[in-house]
């Protein structure tokens, strides 16, 4: 246990002695934190942390390979980010502008190392690894927290295993979802604040501030936790009687990195898009599922309760326990963890109220609630020194009991993304290609793979296929050759539109999707998108995409009257129905 601490286990002020304490004579101010010297802390065990990281990275990457490559359970938002990372490195010319402004920039940049080799990226073999690394980091940081909470190794491993097996954790850690990319840094920040609280070492506040700055550009939702943490630091220092200059210096040091990156990102949005808040208001989700229509206050409140009940039921026990410990036992950190947990619960509903999401109140939104609940449970175990083992065992038991409960909820939870497909893949082992989610979205990427394989086999020259990458990113990714395409990243929108209206002067093919709302090229050539334009001969077509040839001298408006559409050839080989017990999904509106 550290020799210097801001508080004792019951959150009462310490004796005011330690490395950060001034002489306390006359008008001299006594600092409540350790400044200039490093107080005692837990022993460093790099091999233990590295082992935790390696084991969970390999485990989730293996599960991810099976889910993504074998059963085709993957979100199109993930394919969009991986395609952007591929374009950053391998487009012609390679441009950082491929990152775009409708996704947090680091959620794409962090994927660029996984796109260094086009083969693994094209096969999607690396998709699981992209999220497995950050999920393993999250668990490693949580393990360090449990060491500071003085839980022994068997208890630490038991809690980690119970959490790691939770179906929401497995899903988001294995299919390349962006959630763990920002949650890893939020958990790192919370771990640093816990270390600061235990050791009084001000350096941990700075570590937390840097972690939050990275999280802010990886997932914008992390800003809510940052704001609560900022108030928490100031409130704790003020309660302990810290001088105003110490409170100000500490909070400014904590907030500066995050404020800097937010201002910088807003300035770039203003400079390039003339809207400094474009990153907040215009973020799109390439796999949008759900609608904000009809989501009033009462509906959101009930849906939030349902979300917590099925996705993070241990929060129902941990939250009141934290509040009780904070008030009745004057455990300040427990009280603030309770407020952080409350913020985590309110965050999905707040995103709906502010119209900041197009995937409202999905089951995976309970994952941050689950992680903060576990951190809260770990702190409660530390705070009950006489019942530390019993509290940790109860936490482990609650996590284990929630596994089948949450897994069952994935089958029929009303608002979800890939949870149903994940449930069905695990329950049956069947390929989910063609299955439908509860909102009607189609699972899998068979049409994208089909079109990509045709282009790879028949188009060898660079810059000969004109396309709108906002709609055909998955095809571009699966070819592994973004240089083959002329897209909106290669040129400005004005230049791209000029090419689209006179394609024969620049390209030989148009790659079109059926989505005429998102695909600007398909909006110009709607008949060609369904194979009905006789002036643009169909090279290859399937249920989602059409590749048409551009004849010499062809210009916009040269299409003749529609004819009978060209239908895709029948698929070869046995077809395996996706969905649980052969059911391809519930009723819904397919995109």
CSV table of C-alpha atoms in Angstrom, one decimal, residues 42-395:
chain,number,residue,atom,x,y,z
A,42,UNK,CA,2.7,-0.8,-6.3
A,43,UNK,CA,5.6,-2.8,-7.6
A,44,UNK,CA,5.9,-2.8,-11.4
A,45,UNK,CA,5.3,-6.1,-13.0
A,46,UNK,CA,5.7,-5.6,-16.8
A,47,UNK,CA,5.7,-9.3,-17.6
A,48,UNK,CA,2.4,-9.8,-15.8
A,49,UNK,CA,0.8,-6.9,-17.7
A,50,UNK,CA,2.3,-8.1,-21.0
A,51,UNK,CA,1.0,-11.6,-20.4
A,52,UNK,CA,-2.5,-10.3,-19.8
A,53,UNK,CA,-2.3,-8.2,-23.0
A,54,UNK,CA,-0.9,-11.0,-25.1
A,55,UNK,CA,-3.4,-13.7,-24.0
A,56,UNK,CA,-6.5,-11.6,-24.6
A,57,UNK,CA,-5.2,-10.2,-27.9
A,58,UNK,CA,-4.7,-13.6,-29.3
A,59,UNK,CA,-7.9,-15.0,-27.9
A,60,UNK,CA,-10.1,-12.2,-29.3
A,61,UNK,CA,-8.2,-12.1,-32.6
A,62,UNK,CA,-8.9,-15.8,-33.1
A,63,UNK,CA,-12.6,-15.4,-32.3
A,64,UNK,CA,-12.7,-12.4,-34.6
A,65,UNK,CA,-11.2,-14.4,-37.5
A,66,UNK,CA,-13.9,-17.0,-37.1
A,67,UNK,CA,-16.7,-14.4,-36.8
A,68,UNK,CA,-15.6,-12.1,-39.6
A,69,UNK,CA,-14.0,-14.5,-42.1
A,70,UNK,CA,-16.0,-17.7,-41.5
A,71,UNK,CA,-19.5,-16.5,-40.4
A,72,UNK,CA,-19.4,-13.1,-42.0
A,73,UNK,CA,-20.4,-11.2,-38.9
A,74,UNK,CA,-18.9,-7.7,-39.3
A,75,UNK,CA,-20.2,-4.1,-39.3
A,76,UNK,CA,-20.0,-2.0,-42.4
A,77,UNK,CA,-18.8,0.9,-40.2
A,78,UNK,CA,-15.7,-1.3,-39.5
A,79,UNK,CA,-15.2,-1.9,-43.2
A,80,UNK,CA,-15.5,1.8,-43.9
A,81,UNK,CA,-12.8,2.7,-41.3
A,82,UNK,CA,-10.4,-0.1,-42.6
A,83,UNK,CA,-10.9,1.1,-46.2
A,84,UNK,CA,-10.0,4.6,-45.2
A,85,UNK,CA,-6.9,3.3,-43.5
A,86,UNK,CA,-6.0,1.3,-46.6
A,87,UNK,CA,-6.5,4.5,-48.8
A,88,UNK,CA,-4.2,6.5,-46.5
A,89,UNK,CA,-1.4,4.1,-47.3
A,90,UNK,CA,-2.1,2.6,-50.7
A,91,UNK,CA,-4.2,5.0,-52.7
A,92,UNK,CA,-2.7,6.8,-55.7
A,93,UNK,CA,-1.8,9.3,-54.5
A,94,UNK,CA,-1.9,8.3,-50.8
A,95,UNK,CA,-3.6,11.0,-48.8
A,96,UNK,CA,-4.4,11.6,-45.1
A,97,UNK,CA,-7.6,13.3,-46.3
A,98,UNK,CA,-9.0,9.8,-46.7
A,99,UNK,CA,-9.6,9.9,-43.0
A,100,UNK,CA,-12.5,12.3,-43.5
A,101,UNK,CA,-14.4,14.4,-41.0
A,102,UNK,CA,-17.4,12.2,-40.3
A,103,UNK,CA,-15.4,9.7,-38.1
A,104,UNK,CA,-13.1,10.5,-35.2
A,105,UNK,CA,-9.7,10.8,-36.8
A,106,UNK,CA,-7.8,8.4,-34.5
A,107,UNK,CA,-10.4,5.7,-35.0
A,108,UNK,CA,-9.1,5.5,-38.6
A,109,UNK,CA,-5.4,6.3,-38.0
A,110,UNK,CA,-5.1,3.6,-35.4
A,111,UNK,CA,-6.1,1.1,-38.1
A,112,UNK,CA,-3.3,2.1,-40.6
A,113,UNK,CA,-0.7,-0.3,-39.1
A,114,UNK,CA,-3.2,-3.2,-39.8
A,115,UNK,CA,-3.5,-2.0,-43.4
A,116,UNK,CA,0.2,-2.0,-44.2
A,117,UNK,CA,-0.1,-5.3,-46.0
A,118,UNK,CA,-3.0,-5.3,-48.5
A,119,UNK,CA,-3.5,-9.1,-48.5
A,120,UNK,CA,-4.5,-9.5,-44.9
A,121,UNK,CA,-6.6,-6.3,-45.1
A,122,UNK,CA,-8.4,-7.5,-48.2
A,123,UNK,CA,-9.1,-10.9,-46.7
A,124,UNK,CA,-10.4,-9.2,-43.6
A,125,UNK,CA,-8.2,-11.4,-41.5
A,126,UNK,CA,-6.9,-8.4,-39.6
A,127,UNK,CA,-10.4,-7.1,-38.7
A,128,UNK,CA,-10.6,-9.0,-35.4
A,129,UNK,CA,-7.1,-7.9,-34.5
A,130,UNK,CA,-7.9,-4.2,-34.8
A,131,UNK,CA,-10.3,-4.4,-31.9
A,132,UNK,CA,-8.7,-7.2,-30.0
A,133,UNK,CA,-5.6,-5.1,-29.3
A,134,UNK,CA,-7.6,-2.3,-27.7
A,135,UNK,CA,-9.8,-4.7,-25.8
A,136,UNK,CA,-6.7,-6.4,-24.4
A,137,UNK,CA,-5.3,-3.0,-23.4
A,138,UNK,CA,-8.6,-2.3,-21.6
A,139,UNK,CA,-8.4,-5.5,-19.6
A,140,UNK,CA,-4.7,-4.9,-18.9
A,141,UNK,CA,-5.4,-1.4,-17.5
A,142,UNK,CA,-8.3,-2.9,-15.4
A,143,UNK,CA,-5.9,-5.6,-14.1
A,144,UNK,CA,-3.5,-2.8,-12.9
A,145,UNK,CA,-6.4,-1.1,-11.1
A,146,UNK,CA,-7.1,-4.3,-9.3
A,147,UNK,CA,-3.5,-4.5,-8.2
A,148,UNK,CA,-3.8,-1.1,-6.7
A,149,UNK,CA,-7.1,-2.2,-5.1
A,150,UNK,CA,-5.0,-4.9,-3.4
A,151,UNK,CA,-6.8,-7.9,-4.9
A,152,UNK,CA,-4.7,-11.0,-5.0
A,153,UNK,CA,-3.8,-12.7,-8.3
A,154,UNK,CA,-6.6,-15.4,-8.3
A,155,UNK,CA,-9.2,-12.8,-7.6
A,156,UNK,CA,-7.9,-10.5,-10.3
A,157,UNK,CA,-7.9,-13.3,-12.9
A,158,UNK,CA,-11.3,-14.4,-11.9
A,159,UNK,CA,-12.8,-10.9,-12.4
A,160,UNK,CA,-11.0,-10.5,-15.7
A,161,UNK,CA,-12.1,-13.9,-17.0
A,162,UNK,CA,-15.7,-13.2,-16.0
A,163,UNK,CA,-15.7,-9.8,-17.7
A,164,UNK,CA,-13.8,-11.0,-20.8
A,165,UNK,CA,-16.4,-13.7,-21.4
A,166,UNK,CA,-19.3,-11.3,-21.4
A,167,UNK,CA,-21.0,-11.5,-24.8
A,168,UNK,CA,-21.0,-7.8,-25.3
A,169,UNK,CA,-17.2,-7.7,-24.6
A,170,UNK,CA,-16.5,-10.6,-26.9
A,171,UNK,CA,-18.6,-9.1,-29.7
A,172,UNK,CA,-17.0,-5.6,-29.6
A,173,UNK,CA,-13.5,-7.0,-29.0
A,174,UNK,CA,-13.7,-9.5,-32.0
A,175,UNK,CA,-15.4,-7.8,-34.9
A,176,UNK,CA,-13.4,-4.7,-35.3
A,177,UNK,CA,-15.9,-2.4,-33.6
A,178,UNK,CA,-14.6,1.1,-32.7
A,179,UNK,CA,-16.0,1.0,-29.1
A,180,UNK,CA,-12.9,-0.4,-27.5
A,181,UNK,CA,-10.6,2.0,-29.3
A,182,UNK,CA,-11.8,4.9,-27.2
A,183,UNK,CA,-12.8,2.9,-24.1
A,184,UNK,CA,-9.3,1.6,-23.7
A,185,UNK,CA,-8.1,5.2,-23.2
A,186,UNK,CA,-11.0,6.1,-21.0
A,187,UNK,CA,-10.2,3.1,-18.7
A,188,UNK,CA,-6.6,4.1,-18.8
A,189,UNK,CA,-7.6,7.6,-17.6
A,190,UNK,CA,-9.8,6.3,-14.9
A,191,UNK,CA,-7.0,4.0,-13.8
A,192,UNK,CA,-4.6,6.9,-13.6
A,193,UNK,CA,-7.1,8.9,-11.5
A,194,UNK,CA,-7.5,5.9,-9.2
A,195,UNK,CA,-3.7,5.8,-8.8
A,196,UNK,CA,-3.6,9.5,-8.1
A,197,UNK,CA,-6.3,9.1,-5.4
A,198,UNK,CA,-4.3,6.3,-3.8
A,199,UNK,CA,-0.8,7.7,-4.1
A,200,UNK,CA,-1.4,11.5,-4.2
A,201,UNK,CA,1.1,11.6,-7.1
A,202,UNK,CA,0.1,14.5,-9.3
A,203,UNK,CA,1.8,12.9,-12.4
A,204,UNK,CA,-1.1,10.5,-12.6
A,205,UNK,CA,-3.4,13.5,-13.2
A,206,UNK,CA,-1.3,14.4,-16.2
A,207,UNK,CA,-1.4,10.8,-17.4
A,208,UNK,CA,-5.2,10.9,-17.2
A,209,UNK,CA,-5.4,14.1,-19.1
A,210,UNK,CA,-3.2,12.8,-21.9
A,211,UNK,CA,-5.3,9.6,-22.0
A,212,UNK,CA,-8.5,11.6,-22.3
A,213,UNK,CA,-7.1,13.7,-25.1
A,214,UNK,CA,-6.4,10.5,-27.2
A,215,UNK,CA,-9.8,9.2,-26.3
A,216,UNK,CA,-11.5,12.4,-27.4
A,217,UNK,CA,-10.2,12.0,-31.0
A,218,UNK,CA,-11.0,8.3,-31.0
A,219,UNK,CA,-14.6,8.5,-29.8
A,220,UNK,CA,-16.4,11.7,-29.1
A,221,UNK,CA,-18.5,10.1,-26.4
A,222,UNK,CA,-15.4,10.1,-24.1
A,223,UNK,CA,-15.8,13.8,-23.6
A,224,UNK,CA,-18.6,13.2,-21.2
A,225,UNK,CA,-16.3,11.2,-18.9
A,226,UNK,CA,-13.6,13.8,-19.3
A,227,UNK,CA,-16.0,16.6,-18.1
A,228,UNK,CA,-17.1,14.6,-15.1
A,229,UNK,CA,-13.5,13.7,-14.2
A,230,UNK,CA,-12.5,17.4,-14.5
A,231,UNK,CA,-15.1,18.4,-11.9
A,232,UNK,CA,-14.1,15.4,-9.7
A,233,UNK,CA,-10.5,16.4,-9.5
A,234,UNK,CA,-11.4,20.0,-8.5
A,235,UNK,CA,-14.0,18.8,-6.0
A,236,UNK,CA,-11.6,16.3,-4.3
A,237,UNK,CA,-8.8,18.8,-4.0
A,238,UNK,CA,-11.2,21.5,-2.7
A,239,UNK,CA,-12.6,19.1,-0.1
A,240,UNK,CA,-9.1,18.3,1.1
A,241,UNK,CA,-8.4,22.0,1.6
A,242,UNK,CA,-6.0,22.5,-1.3
A,243,UNK,CA,-5.0,26.0,-2.0
A,244,UNK,CA,-6.7,27.7,-5.0
A,245,UNK,CA,-3.5,27.8,-7.0
A,246,UNK,CA,-3.0,24.0,-6.5
A,247,UNK,CA,-6.6,23.3,-7.6
A,248,UNK,CA,-6.2,25.6,-10.6
A,249,UNK,CA,-2.9,24.3,-11.7
A,250,UNK,CA,-3.9,20.6,-11.4
A,251,UNK,CA,-7.2,21.1,-13.3
A,252,UNK,CA,-5.6,23.1,-16.0
A,253,UNK,CA,-2.8,20.6,-16.4
A,254,UNK,CA,-5.4,17.8,-16.6
A,255,UNK,CA,-7.7,19.6,-19.1
A,256,UNK,CA,-5.1,21.2,-21.4
A,257,UNK,CA,-4.4,18.2,-23.7
A,258,UNK,CA,-8.0,17.5,-24.3
A,259,UNK,CA,-9.0,21.1,-24.8
A,260,UNK,CA,-6.1,21.5,-27.2
A,261,UNK,CA,-7.0,18.6,-29.5
A,262,UNK,CA,-10.7,19.6,-29.5
A,263,UNK,CA,-9.8,23.2,-30.4
A,264,UNK,CA,-7.4,22.0,-33.1
A,265,UNK,CA,-9.9,19.5,-34.6
A,266,UNK,CA,-12.6,22.2,-34.6
A,267,UNK,CA,-10.2,24.7,-36.3
A,268,UNK,CA,-9.5,22.1,-39.0
A,269,UNK,CA,-13.2,21.7,-39.6
A,270,UNK,CA,-13.6,25.4,-39.8
A,271,UNK,CA,-10.7,25.8,-42.2
A,272,UNK,CA,-11.7,23.0,-44.5
A,273,UNK,CA,-15.4,22.8,-44.1
A,274,UNK,CA,-16.3,26.3,-42.9
A,275,UNK,CA,-18.1,24.7,-39.9
A,276,UNK,CA,-16.1,24.3,-36.7
A,277,UNK,CA,-18.7,21.9,-35.2
A,278,UNK,CA,-19.1,19.7,-38.3
A,279,UNK,CA,-17.4,16.9,-36.4
A,280,UNK,CA,-20.2,16.9,-33.9
A,281,UNK,CA,-23.2,17.4,-36.1
A,282,UNK,CA,-22.4,15.5,-39.3
A,283,UNK,CA,-20.9,12.3,-38.1
A,284,UNK,CA,-22.5,9.4,-40.1
A,285,UNK,CA,-22.5,5.7,-39.4
A,286,UNK,CA,-22.0,3.6,-42.5
A,287,UNK,CA,-24.1,0.8,-40.9
A,288,UNK,CA,-26.8,3.0,-39.4
A,289,UNK,CA,-29.5,0.9,-37.7
A,290,UNK,CA,-32.4,2.4,-36.0
A,291,UNK,CA,-34.2,5.8,-36.1
A,292,UNK,CA,-34.8,8.7,-33.8
A,293,UNK,CA,-38.4,9.0,-34.7
A,294,UNK,CA,-40.8,8.5,-31.8
A,295,UNK,CA,-38.1,8.5,-29.2
A,296,UNK,CA,-39.6,10.9,-26.6
A,297,UNK,CA,-38.5,11.3,-23.0
A,298,UNK,CA,-40.6,8.4,-21.6
A,299,UNK,CA,-39.5,6.1,-24.4
A,300,UNK,CA,-35.8,6.9,-24.0
A,301,UNK,CA,-36.1,6.5,-20.2
A,302,UNK,CA,-37.7,3.1,-20.5
A,303,UNK,CA,-35.3,2.0,-23.2
A,304,UNK,CA,-32.3,3.1,-21.1
A,305,UNK,CA,-33.6,1.0,-18.2
A,306,UNK,CA,-34.0,-1.9,-20.5
A,307,UNK,CA,-30.5,-1.3,-21.8
A,308,UNK,CA,-28.9,-1.5,-18.4
A,309,UNK,CA,-31.1,-4.4,-17.3
A,310,UNK,CA,-30.0,-6.6,-20.2
A,311,UNK,CA,-26.6,-5.3,-21.0
A,312,UNK,CA,-25.1,-4.4,-17.7
A,313,UNK,CA,-27.3,-5.7,-14.9
A,314,UNK,CA,-24.5,-5.5,-12.3
A,315,UNK,CA,-24.8,-1.7,-12.5
A,316,UNK,CA,-28.2,-2.1,-10.7
A,317,UNK,CA,-26.3,-3.3,-7.6
A,318,UNK,CA,-23.0,-1.4,-8.0
A,319,UNK,CA,-24.5,2.1,-8.5
A,320,UNK,CA,-26.5,2.3,-5.2
A,321,UNK,CA,-23.5,0.6,-3.4
A,322,UNK,CA,-21.2,3.4,-4.6
A,323,UNK,CA,-23.6,6.1,-3.7
A,324,UNK,CA,-24.1,4.6,-0.2
A,325,UNK,CA,-20.4,4.2,0.3
A,326,UNK,CA,-19.8,7.8,-0.8
A,327,UNK,CA,-22.4,9.4,1.5
A,328,UNK,CA,-22.6,7.1,4.5
A,329,UNK,CA,-18.9,6.2,4.7
A,330,UNK,CA,-17.6,9.5,3.3
A,331,UNK,CA,-15.8,7.6,0.5
A,332,UNK,CA,-15.3,10.5,-1.9
A,333,UNK,CA,-13.9,8.4,-4.8
A,334,UNK,CA,-16.8,5.9,-4.5
A,335,UNK,CA,-19.3,8.8,-4.8
A,336,UNK,CA,-17.6,10.2,-7.9
A,337,UNK,CA,-17.4,6.7,-9.5
A,338,UNK,CA,-21.2,6.6,-8.8
A,339,UNK,CA,-21.6,9.8,-10.7
A,340,UNK,CA,-19.4,8.5,-13.6
A,341,UNK,CA,-21.6,5.4,-13.7
A,342,UNK,CA,-24.7,7.5,-13.7
A,343,UNK,CA,-23.2,9.5,-16.6
A,344,UNK,CA,-22.5,6.3,-18.5
A,345,UNK,CA,-26.1,5.2,-18.1
A,346,UNK,CA,-27.4,8.6,-19.2
A,347,UNK,CA,-25.0,8.9,-22.2
A,348,UNK,CA,-27.0,6.9,-24.8
A,349,UNK,CA,-30.2,8.8,-24.0
A,350,UNK,CA,-28.4,12.1,-24.0
A,351,UNK,CA,-27.0,11.3,-27.5
A,352,UNK,CA,-30.6,10.8,-28.6
A,353,UNK,CA,-31.8,14.0,-27.0
A,354,UNK,CA,-29.0,16.0,-28.7
A,355,UNK,CA,-29.5,14.2,-32.0
A,356,UNK,CA,-25.9,13.0,-32.0
A,357,UNK,CA,-26.5,9.4,-33.0
A,358,UNK,CA,-28.2,7.5,-35.8
A,359,UNK,CA,-27.9,4.2,-33.9
A,360,UNK,CA,-29.9,5.0,-30.8
A,361,UNK,CA,-29.9,2.9,-27.6
A,362,UNK,CA,-28.4,-0.2,-29.1
A,363,UNK,CA,-27.5,-3.1,-26.8
A,364,UNK,CA,-23.8,-2.5,-27.3
A,365,UNK,CA,-24.3,1.0,-25.7
A,366,UNK,CA,-24.3,-0.9,-22.4
A,367,UNK,CA,-20.6,-1.8,-22.7
A,368,UNK,CA,-19.3,1.5,-21.1
A,369,UNK,CA,-21.8,1.0,-18.3
A,370,UNK,CA,-20.5,-2.5,-17.8
A,371,UNK,CA,-16.9,-1.4,-17.6
A,372,UNK,CA,-17.5,1.5,-15.2
A,373,UNK,CA,-19.6,-0.9,-13.1
A,374,UNK,CA,-16.6,-3.3,-12.8
A,375,UNK,CA,-14.3,-0.4,-11.9
A,376,UNK,CA,-16.8,0.7,-9.3
A,377,UNK,CA,-17.0,-2.9,-7.9
A,378,UNK,CA,-13.2,-3.0,-7.7
A,379,UNK,CA,-13.1,0.2,-5.7
A,380,UNK,CA,-15.7,-1.1,-3.4
A,381,UNK,CA,-13.6,-4.2,-2.8
A,382,UNK,CA,-10.6,-2.0,-1.9
A,383,UNK,CA,-12.7,0.1,0.4
A,384,UNK,CA,-14.0,-2.8,2.4
A,385,UNK,CA,-10.7,-4.1,3.7
A,386,UNK,CA,-12.3,-6.7,6.0
A,387,UNK,CA,-14.6,-8.0,3.2
A,388,UNK,CA,-12.3,-7.4,0.2
A,389,UNK,CA,-12.3,-11.1,-0.9
A,390,UNK,CA,-16.1,-11.5,-0.4
A,391,UNK,CA,-16.7,-8.3,-2.5
A,392,UNK,CA,-14.5,-9.4,-5.3
A,393,UNK,CA,-16.1,-12.9,-5.3
A,394,UNK,CA,-19.5,-11.3,-5.4
A,395,UNK,CA,-18.4,-9.1,-8.4
